[in-house]
mmCIF file of C-alpha atoms in Angstrom:
data_model
loop_
_atom_site.group_PDB
_atom_site.id
_atom_site.type_symbol
_atom_site.label_atom_id
_atom_site.label_comp_id
_atom_site.label_asym_id
_atom_site.label_seq_id
_atom_site.Cartn_x
_atom_site.Cartn_y
_atom_site.Cartn_z
ATOM 1 C CA MET A 1 33.441 2.941 -23.225
ATOM 2 C CA THR A 2 32.553 2.672 -26.909
ATOM 3 C CA ALA A 3 29.186 3.615 -28.445
ATOM 4 C CA SER A 4 28.239 -0.063 -28.983
ATOM 5 C CA GLU A 5 28.971 -0.847 -25.333
ATOM 6 C CA GLY A 6 26.807 2.066 -24.277
ATOM 7 C CA VAL A 7 23.940 0.829 -26.458
ATOM 8 C CA ARG A 8 24.226 -2.666 -25.002
ATOM 9 C CA ARG A 9 24.228 -1.313 -21.471
ATOM 10 C CA GLY A 10 21.226 0.841 -22.238
ATOM 11 C CA ARG A 11 19.327 -2.100 -23.667
ATOM 12 C CA GLY A 12 20.271 -4.157 -20.621
ATOM 13 C CA ARG A 13 18.833 -1.525 -18.307
ATOM 14 C CA VAL A 14 15.637 -1.408 -20.389
ATOM 15 C CA LEU A 15 15.229 -5.184 -20.164
ATOM 16 C CA GLU A 16 15.938 -5.048 -16.449
ATOM 17 C CA MET A 17 13.251 -2.395 -15.963
ATOM 18 C CA LEU A 18 10.614 -4.291 -17.994
ATOM 19 C CA GLU A 19 11.496 -7.638 -16.390
ATOM 20 C CA SER A 20 11.213 -6.117 -12.948
ATOM 21 C CA LEU A 21 7.646 -5.067 -13.723
ATOM 22 C CA LEU A 22 6.755 -8.559 -15.011
ATOM 23 C CA ALA A 23 8.896 -10.600 -12.643
ATOM 24 C CA PHE A 24 6.062 -11.701 -10.360
ATOM 25 C CA GLY A 25 2.456 -12.540 -10.895
ATOM 26 C CA GLY A 26 -0.317 -10.219 -9.790
ATOM 27 C CA LEU A 27 -1.579 -6.790 -10.671
ATOM 28 C CA VAL A 28 0.656 -4.153 -12.239
ATOM 29 C CA LEU A 29 -1.150 -0.815 -11.908
ATOM 30 C CA LEU A 30 -0.241 1.889 -14.470
ATOM 31 C CA ARG A 31 -1.441 5.278 -13.222
ATOM 32 C CA ASP A 32 -1.426 7.967 -15.879
ATOM 33 C CA SER A 33 -2.864 11.451 -16.299
ATOM 34 C CA VAL A 34 -4.011 13.777 -19.030
ATOM 35 C CA GLU A 35 -0.517 15.192 -19.401
ATOM 36 C CA TRP A 36 1.340 11.878 -19.248
ATOM 37 C CA GLU A 37 -0.533 9.054 -21.024
ATOM 38 C CA GLY A 38 0.165 5.446 -20.080
ATOM 39 C CA ARG A 39 -1.223 3.440 -23.013
ATOM 40 C CA SER A 40 2.170 3.514 -24.774
ATOM 41 C CA LEU A 41 3.871 1.938 -21.743
ATOM 42 C CA LEU A 42 1.039 -0.562 -21.490
ATOM 43 C CA LYS A 43 1.655 -1.606 -25.093
ATOM 44 C CA ALA A 44 5.400 -1.811 -24.406
ATOM 45 C CA LEU A 45 4.743 -4.259 -21.561
ATOM 46 C CA ILE A 46 2.363 -6.212 -23.785
ATOM 47 C CA LYS A 47 5.069 -6.441 -26.464
ATOM 48 C CA LYS A 48 7.588 -7.667 -23.879
ATOM 49 C CA SER A 49 5.173 -10.385 -22.691
ATOM 50 C CA ALA A 50 4.345 -11.472 -26.245
ATOM 51 C CA LEU A 51 8.045 -11.748 -27.210
ATOM 52 C CA CYS A 52 8.568 -13.955 -24.135
ATOM 53 C CA GLY A 53 6.090 -16.471 -25.589
ATOM 54 C CA LYS A 54 3.152 -15.544 -23.399
ATOM 55 C CA GLN A 55 -0.363 -15.343 -24.719
ATOM 56 C CA VAL A 56 -1.823 -11.897 -24.040
ATOM 57 C CA HIS A 57 -5.526 -11.350 -23.509
ATOM 58 C CA ILE A 58 -6.579 -7.745 -23.961
ATOM 59 C CA LEU A 59 -9.813 -6.315 -22.658
ATOM 60 C CA GLY A 60 -10.203 -3.310 -24.916
ATOM 61 C CA CYS A 61 -12.695 -0.727 -23.769
ATOM 62 C CA GLU A 62 -11.464 2.680 -24.925
ATOM 63 C CA VAL A 63 -9.993 2.160 -28.422
ATOM 64 C CA SER A 64 -10.802 -0.095 -31.322
ATOM 65 C CA GLU A 65 -8.945 -3.322 -32.016
ATOM 66 C CA GLU A 66 -7.396 -1.889 -35.177
ATOM 67 C CA GLU A 67 -6.063 1.136 -33.336
ATOM 68 C CA PHE A 68 -4.714 -0.953 -30.491
ATOM 69 C CA ARG A 69 -2.891 -3.415 -32.734
ATOM 70 C CA GLU A 70 -1.377 -0.611 -34.788
ATOM 71 C CA GLY A 71 2.394 -0.482 -34.318
ATOM 72 C CA PHE A 72 2.848 -4.164 -33.405
ATOM 73 C CA ASP A 73 4.535 -6.520 -35.856
ATOM 74 C CA SER A 74 3.083 -9.829 -36.933
ATOM 75 C CA ASN A 75 4.975 -11.790 -34.271
ATOM 76 C CA VAL A 76 3.412 -9.759 -31.498
ATOM 77 C CA ASN A 77 -0.094 -9.589 -33.035
ATOM 78 C CA SER A 78 -0.138 -13.377 -33.339
ATOM 79 C CA GLN A 79 0.122 -13.632 -29.533
ATOM 80 C CA LEU A 80 -2.702 -11.182 -28.843
ATOM 81 C CA VAL A 81 -6.307 -12.184 -28.143
ATOM 82 C CA TYR A 82 -8.445 -9.061 -28.263
ATOM 83 C CA HIS A 83 -11.745 -8.978 -26.365
ATOM 84 C CA ASP A 84 -13.540 -6.028 -27.922
ATOM 85 C CA LEU A 85 -15.794 -3.978 -25.624
ATOM 86 C CA PHE A 86 -15.286 -0.803 -27.610
ATOM 87 C CA ARG A 87 -17.727 -1.453 -30.457
ATOM 88 C CA ASP A 88 -20.506 -2.985 -28.397
ATOM 89 C CA PRO A 89 -19.860 -2.407 -24.680
ATOM 90 C CA LEU A 90 -23.371 -3.327 -23.529
ATOM 91 C CA ASN A 91 -23.742 -6.279 -25.958
ATOM 92 C CA TRP A 92 -26.747 -4.788 -27.729
ATOM 93 C CA SER A 93 -25.984 -6.287 -31.127
ATOM 94 C CA LYS A 94 -25.912 -9.898 -29.775
ATOM 95 C CA PRO A 95 -27.964 -9.927 -26.573
ATOM 96 C CA GLY A 96 -28.279 -13.698 -26.567
ATOM 97 C CA GLU A 97 -24.554 -14.173 -26.264
ATOM 98 C CA ALA A 98 -24.065 -12.035 -23.181
ATOM 99 C CA LEU A 99 -21.978 -13.787 -20.552
ATOM 100 C CA PRO A 100 -23.669 -13.895 -17.106
ATOM 101 C CA GLY A 101 -20.371 -13.276 -15.331
ATOM 102 C CA GLY A 102 -19.236 -10.419 -17.511
ATOM 103 C CA PRO A 103 -15.952 -10.046 -19.419
ATOM 104 C CA LEU A 104 -13.707 -10.292 -16.364
ATOM 105 C CA GLU A 105 -15.313 -13.559 -15.358
ATOM 106 C CA ALA A 106 -14.747 -14.905 -18.865
ATOM 107 C CA LEU A 107 -11.056 -13.983 -18.693
ATOM 108 C CA ARG A 108 -10.719 -15.559 -15.264
ATOM 109 C CA ALA A 109 -12.217 -18.764 -16.649
ATOM 110 C CA LEU A 110 -9.658 -18.708 -19.472
ATOM 111 C CA CYS A 111 -6.816 -18.371 -16.980
ATOM 112 C CA ARG A 112 -7.989 -21.485 -15.115
ATOM 113 C CA ARG A 113 -7.387 -23.627 -18.172
ATOM 114 C CA ARG A 114 -4.007 -25.339 -17.787
ATOM 115 C CA ASP A 115 -3.453 -25.731 -21.515
ATOM 116 C CA LEU A 116 -2.973 -22.015 -22.069
ATOM 117 C CA GLY A 117 0.462 -21.751 -20.490
ATOM 118 C CA PRO A 118 1.725 -18.437 -19.193
ATOM 119 C CA VAL A 119 -0.852 -15.678 -19.585
ATOM 120 C CA THR A 120 -0.796 -11.898 -19.450
ATOM 121 C CA ILE A 121 -4.083 -9.968 -19.169
ATOM 122 C CA ALA A 122 -4.200 -6.300 -20.113
ATOM 123 C CA LEU A 123 -7.150 -4.136 -19.023
ATOM 124 C CA ASP A 124 -7.582 -0.981 -21.102
ATOM 125 C CA SER A 125 -8.766 0.501 -18.939
ATOM 126 C CA LEU A 126 -9.696 0.128 -15.275
ATOM 127 C CA SER A 127 -11.215 3.591 -15.350
ATOM 128 C CA TRP A 128 -13.778 2.430 -17.951
ATOM 129 C CA LEU A 129 -14.591 -0.617 -15.820
ATOM 130 C CA LEU A 130 -15.036 1.519 -12.717
ATOM 131 C CA LEU A 131 -17.678 3.522 -14.587
ATOM 132 C CA HIS A 132 -19.661 0.352 -15.370
ATOM 133 C CA LEU A 133 -18.992 -1.871 -12.348
ATOM 134 C CA PRO A 134 -19.158 -1.257 -8.606
ATOM 135 C CA CYS A 135 -15.719 -0.735 -7.100
ATOM 136 C CA THR A 136 -16.102 -3.686 -4.695
ATOM 137 C CA THR A 137 -17.107 -6.052 -7.526
ATOM 138 C CA LEU A 138 -14.169 -4.937 -9.669
ATOM 139 C CA CYS A 139 -11.683 -5.304 -6.787
ATOM 140 C CA GLN A 140 -12.940 -8.805 -5.913
ATOM 141 C CA THR A 141 -12.668 -9.876 -9.569
ATOM 142 C CA LEU A 142 -9.194 -8.408 -9.893
ATOM 143 C CA HIS A 143 -8.106 -10.183 -6.734
ATOM 144 C CA ALA A 144 -9.388 -13.512 -8.043
ATOM 145 C CA LEU A 145 -7.960 -12.796 -11.491
ATOM 146 C CA SER A 146 -4.447 -12.009 -10.261
ATOM 147 C CA ARG A 147 -4.416 -15.040 -7.915
ATOM 148 C CA GLN A 148 -5.072 -17.672 -10.601
ATOM 149 C CA ASP A 149 -1.610 -19.194 -10.204
ATOM 150 C CA SER A 150 -3.115 -22.456 -9.031
ATOM 151 C CA CYS A 151 -6.097 -24.436 -10.136
ATOM 152 C CA PRO A 152 -8.699 -24.636 -7.347
ATOM 153 C CA GLY A 153 -10.000 -28.049 -6.497
ATOM 154 C CA ASP A 154 -7.155 -30.184 -7.850
ATOM 155 C CA GLY A 155 -4.231 -28.801 -5.831
ATOM 156 C CA SER A 156 -2.017 -28.407 -8.882
ATOM 157 C CA SER A 157 0.067 -25.332 -9.550
ATOM 158 C CA GLY A 158 -0.277 -23.396 -12.793
ATOM 159 C CA GLU A 159 1.576 -20.574 -14.446
ATOM 160 C CA LEU A 160 1.687 -17.106 -12.977
ATOM 161 C CA VAL A 161 -0.884 -14.662 -14.289
ATOM 162 C CA HIS A 162 0.191 -11.092 -14.955
ATOM 163 C CA VAL A 163 -2.554 -8.482 -14.967
ATOM 164 C CA LEU A 164 -1.741 -5.083 -16.451
ATOM 165 C CA GLY A 165 -4.249 -2.405 -15.566
ATOM 166 C CA LEU A 166 -4.318 1.121 -16.967
ATOM 167 C CA LEU A 167 -5.883 3.683 -14.627
ATOM 168 C CA HIS A 168 -6.592 7.334 -15.337
ATOM 169 C CA GLU A 169 -6.157 8.530 -11.772
ATOM 170 C CA GLU A 170 -7.535 12.039 -12.326
ATOM 171 C CA LEU A 171 -11.019 10.567 -12.956
ATOM 172 C CA HIS A 172 -11.379 8.938 -9.538
ATOM 173 C CA GLY A 173 -11.485 9.881 -5.890
ATOM 174 C CA PRO A 174 -9.230 8.624 -3.096
ATOM 175 C CA GLY A 175 -11.512 5.653 -2.285
ATOM 176 C CA PRO A 176 -11.221 3.726 -5.601
ATOM 177 C CA LEU A 177 -7.559 4.772 -5.958
ATOM 178 C CA GLY A 178 -6.709 3.406 -2.519
ATOM 179 C CA ALA A 179 -8.616 0.170 -3.072
ATOM 180 C CA LEU A 180 -6.854 -0.561 -6.376
ATOM 181 C CA SER A 181 -3.508 0.469 -4.955
ATOM 182 C CA SER A 182 -3.855 -2.021 -2.108
ATOM 183 C CA LEU A 183 -4.411 -4.842 -4.646
ATOM 184 C CA ALA A 184 -1.393 -4.009 -6.803
ATOM 185 C CA GLN A 185 1.928 -5.772 -6.391
ATOM 186 C CA THR A 186 3.573 -3.098 -8.562
ATOM 187 C CA GLU A 187 2.482 0.507 -9.077
ATOM 188 C CA VAL A 188 3.860 2.648 -11.867
ATOM 189 C CA THR A 189 2.928 6.352 -11.599
ATOM 190 C CA LEU A 190 3.732 8.363 -14.706
ATOM 191 C CA SER A 191 4.862 11.964 -14.440
ATOM 192 C CA GLY A 192 7.595 14.144 -15.854
ATOM 193 C CA THR A 193 9.324 17.500 -16.069
ATOM 194 C CA MET A 194 10.264 19.677 -19.055
ATOM 195 C CA GLY A 195 8.744 17.243 -21.542
ATOM 196 C CA GLN A 196 10.633 14.186 -20.214
ATOM 197 C CA ALA A 197 8.453 11.345 -18.936
ATOM 198 C CA SER A 198 9.425 9.457 -15.798
ATOM 199 C CA ALA A 199 8.004 6.418 -14.039
ATOM 200 C CA HIS A 200 7.877 6.129 -10.264
ATOM 201 C CA ILE A 201 7.847 2.368 -9.571
ATOM 202 C CA LEU A 202 6.639 1.016 -6.245
ATOM 203 C CA CYS A 203 7.094 -2.732 -5.763
ATOM 204 C CA ARG A 204 5.478 -4.801 -3.018
ATOM 205 C CA ARG A 205 6.856 -8.334 -2.617
ATOM 206 C CA PRO A 206 5.703 -11.033 -0.201
ATOM 207 C CA ARG A 207 7.625 -10.990 3.089
ATOM 208 C CA GLN A 208 9.700 -8.000 1.940
ATOM 209 C CA ARG A 209 9.606 -4.288 2.534
ATOM 210 C CA PRO A 210 8.191 -2.193 -0.317
ATOM 211 C CA THR A 211 10.845 -0.581 -2.525
ATOM 212 C CA GLN A 212 10.669 2.325 -4.915
ATOM 213 C CA GLN A 213 12.701 3.745 -7.782
ATOM 214 C CA THR A 214 12.269 6.485 -10.360
ATOM 215 C CA GLN A 215 13.307 6.068 -13.995
ATOM 216 C CA ARG A 216 13.149 8.548 -16.895
ATOM 217 C CA PHE A 217 12.182 6.870 -20.161
ATOM 218 C CA SER A 218 10.594 7.321 -23.562
ATOM 219 C CA VAL A 219 8.525 4.891 -25.657
ATOM 220 C CA LEU A 220 9.569 4.562 -29.282
ATOM 221 C CA PRO A 221 7.091 4.174 -32.214
ATOM 222 C CA ASP A 222 7.670 0.396 -32.256
ATOM 223 C CA PHE A 223 6.805 0.298 -28.512
ATOM 224 C CA SER A 224 10.295 -0.393 -27.339
ATOM 225 C CA VAL A 225 11.455 1.524 -24.291
ATOM 226 C CA GLU A 226 14.476 3.810 -24.243
ATOM 227 C CA LEU A 227 15.885 4.977 -20.900
ATOM 228 C CA GLN A 228 16.934 8.592 -20.512
ATOM 229 C CA GLY A 229 19.224 10.457 -18.169
ATOM 230 C CA GLY A 230 21.618 7.801 -16.983
ATOM 231 C CA LEU A 231 21.170 5.203 -14.286
ATOM 232 C CA PRO A 232 17.946 4.941 -12.269
ATOM 233 C CA LEU A 233 17.790 5.907 -8.640
ATOM 234 C CA GLU A 234 18.777 3.223 -6.207
ATOM 235 C CA SER A 235 15.962 1.161 -4.737
ATOM 236 C CA GLN A 236 14.917 2.563 -1.365
ATOM 237 C CA PRO A 237 12.647 1.238 1.341
ATOM 238 C CA HIS A 238 9.247 2.757 0.944
ATOM 239 C CA PRO A 239 6.957 3.486 3.921
ATOM 240 C CA ASP A 240 3.793 1.718 2.922
ATOM 241 C CA PRO A 241 0.796 3.952 3.801
ATOM 242 C CA TYR A 242 -1.269 0.941 4.758
ATOM 243 C CA THR A 243 1.215 -0.395 7.301
ATOM 244 C CA SER A 244 3.006 2.721 8.557
ATOM 245 C CA SER A 245 2.771 3.399 12.279
ATOM 246 C CA VAL A 246 1.335 6.620 13.700
ATOM 247 C CA ASP A 247 3.457 8.672 16.065
ATOM 248 C CA PRO A 248 1.426 8.842 19.346
ATOM 249 C CA THR A 249 3.418 11.866 20.575
ATOM 250 C CA ALA A 250 2.499 14.099 17.641
ATOM 251 C CA HIS A 251 0.144 17.046 18.150
ATOM 252 C CA LEU A 252 0.012 16.783 21.969
ATOM 253 C CA THR A 253 -1.142 19.672 24.158
ATOM 254 C CA PHE A 254 1.591 18.981 26.756
ATOM 255 C CA ASN A 255 5.318 18.337 26.731
ATOM 256 C CA LEU A 256 6.621 14.835 27.386
ATOM 257 C CA ARG A 257 10.248 15.872 27.768
ATOM 258 C CA LEU A 258 11.924 18.216 30.276
ATOM 259 C CA SER A 259 14.648 20.675 29.596
ATOM 260 C CA LYS A 260 17.827 20.762 31.693
ATOM 261 C CA LYS A 261 16.568 23.668 33.770
ATOM 262 C CA GLU A 262 13.178 22.059 34.344
ATOM 263 C CA ARG A 263 14.830 18.789 35.410
ATOM 264 C CA GLU A 264 17.047 20.587 37.948
ATOM 265 C CA ALA A 265 14.015 22.365 39.412
ATOM 266 C CA LYS A 266 12.147 19.032 39.629
ATOM 267 C CA ASP A 267 15.032 17.310 41.435
ATOM 268 C CA SER A 268 15.378 20.155 43.972
ATOM 269 C CA LEU A 269 11.710 20.154 44.882
ATOM 270 C CA THR A 270 10.737 18.440 48.151
ATOM 271 C CA LEU A 271 7.351 16.822 48.045
ATOM 272 C CA PRO A 272 4.943 17.167 51.026
ATOM 273 C CA PHE A 273 4.911 13.428 51.790
ATOM 274 C CA GLN A 274 8.687 13.125 51.794
ATOM 275 C CA PHE A 275 10.219 13.523 55.270
ATOM 276 C CA SER A 276 13.828 14.421 55.544
ATOM 277 C CA SER A 277 15.811 13.773 58.730
ATOM 278 C CA GLU A 278 15.744 17.494 59.595
ATOM 279 C CA LYS A 279 11.957 17.581 59.253
ATOM 280 C CA GLN A 280 11.571 14.489 61.409
ATOM 281 C CA GLN A 281 13.710 15.960 64.183
ATOM 282 C CA ALA A 282 11.754 19.196 64.078
ATOM 283 C CA LEU A 283 8.463 17.368 64.494
ATOM 284 C CA LEU A 284 9.556 14.905 67.199
ATOM 285 C CA ARG A 285 11.603 17.326 69.341
ATOM 286 C CA PRO A 286 10.063 20.737 69.773
ATOM 287 C CA GLY A 287 12.520 23.487 70.115
ATOM 288 C CA PRO A 288 12.969 25.810 73.080
ATOM 289 C CA GLY A 289 10.144 28.236 73.584
ATOM 290 C CA GLN A 290 7.627 26.126 71.740
ATOM 291 C CA ALA A 291 4.460 25.192 73.637
ATOM 292 C CA THR A 292 3.932 21.495 74.213
ATOM 293 C CA SER A 293 0.490 19.939 73.830
ATOM 294 C CA HIS A 294 -1.191 17.234 75.965
ATOM 295 C CA ILE A 295 -4.216 14.997 75.415
ATOM 296 C CA PHE A 296 -6.697 14.654 78.304
ATOM 297 C CA TYR A 297 -9.174 11.783 78.057
ATOM 298 C CA GLU A 298 -12.237 11.256 80.280
ATOM 299 C CA PRO A 299 -13.922 7.895 79.812
ATOM 300 C CA ASP A 300 -17.586 8.004 78.804
ATOM 301 C CA ALA A 301 -20.270 5.908 80.439
ATOM 302 C CA TYR A 302 -20.578 3.760 77.353
ATOM 303 C CA ASP A 303 -16.873 3.334 76.823
ATOM 304 C CA ASP A 304 -15.834 -0.309 76.982
ATOM 305 C CA LEU A 305 -12.533 -0.580 78.739
ATOM 306 C CA ASP A 306 -12.634 -4.368 78.991
ATOM 307 C CA GLN A 307 -9.454 -5.405 77.166
ATOM 308 C CA GLU A 308 -10.484 -9.072 77.124
ATOM 309 C CA ASP A 309 -13.612 -8.442 75.085
ATOM 310 C CA PRO A 310 -13.396 -5.066 73.364
ATOM 311 C CA ASP A 311 -16.463 -5.885 71.219
ATOM 312 C CA ASP A 312 -18.773 -6.593 74.131
ATOM 313 C CA ASP A 313 -20.856 -3.493 73.418
ATOM 314 C CA LEU A 314 -21.693 -4.664 69.888
ATOM 315 C CA ASP A 315 -24.054 -7.400 71.155
ATOM 316 C CA VAL A 316 -22.700 -9.943 68.714
#
C-alpha cells in the first residue's frame, strides 16, 4: 500500500468516525475531564456539521465568542450562530430583553422553524447549565430540544436536530451524570494513556442493542481529526446499565446446586412417608415372636349404634 492510499484510508476512517457520531438526531454527550479536555473534539464536530451545510447554533457559556471562533475558517464561521452567555450570563446589561423561557427555550423555538433546514446545536457546556438550572429542568429541555424532528400541531416532519453537549464529568455526582446519560443517543467518554487521547463511543439506536467502540485520535490545530494506532476496535454489544438484568442467584446464603456426592446421598435416602414393599410386609405381617395387639370395645350408654340414623343423638 502506498503512502497516498494510506492517507486516503485514514481520512476515510476519520469521516466514518465523525459521521457515526452525527448519523442520527438526538443528544451526543461528550464527557471530558481535567486531564483530557473535550472542547477540541466539540469544535471538530461543529466543523463537520458546518461543512455539511448545516447551520450551527452555539450556546457559549465558558469562553468568549472570539476565543471559540478562533481556528475556524471563514466558511465554517459563516455557518455559526453564537449565543453569548459568557459576557452577560444573568442578562444584567439588558434586563428588559431577558427571555422568559431562557436560552434553551429560545433555541428550541428556533429549531421549530421549518425554514432553517438541518440544525446542529452545541452546548458549551452542560456543566455550566447544571450550575444555573435544576437538573430536572435541564433534562426536560434537552429531551424536548433533541426531539424537535417534527413540528407539533401540523403533523409535518422536519429535519433532524443534533445536540452536542460538553460535560465535565468530574464536577458532578452520579445523579446528574446518570440522568444525562439516559438522554443521550451517543456518549463519547474521553480518556487516554501515555499522552495519547482515546474516545470510548457508546451508541444507542432505536430497536437495537447498544454498541461500543474505542478509537485513539488527535485533534489538529484546524480542528480536523487524525486517527492514531491503526483500526478501531470492532463494535461490540454493550450491556446497558439501565436495562441489564440482575442475577437472582448472586450472594445467596444457601446453595442451589448439588455436587455428585450430595446427589447420590439424596437419592439413597428413604423418606419417612415413603413405604417400600419390605416395610409394608413388616407392618402387615408380624414376625415370629412378636406380640400381637387387639382392640376391645365396650359400648357406652350414649353410643348410638343405630346404623339407619347415625346422627340421631344430635337432635337435628
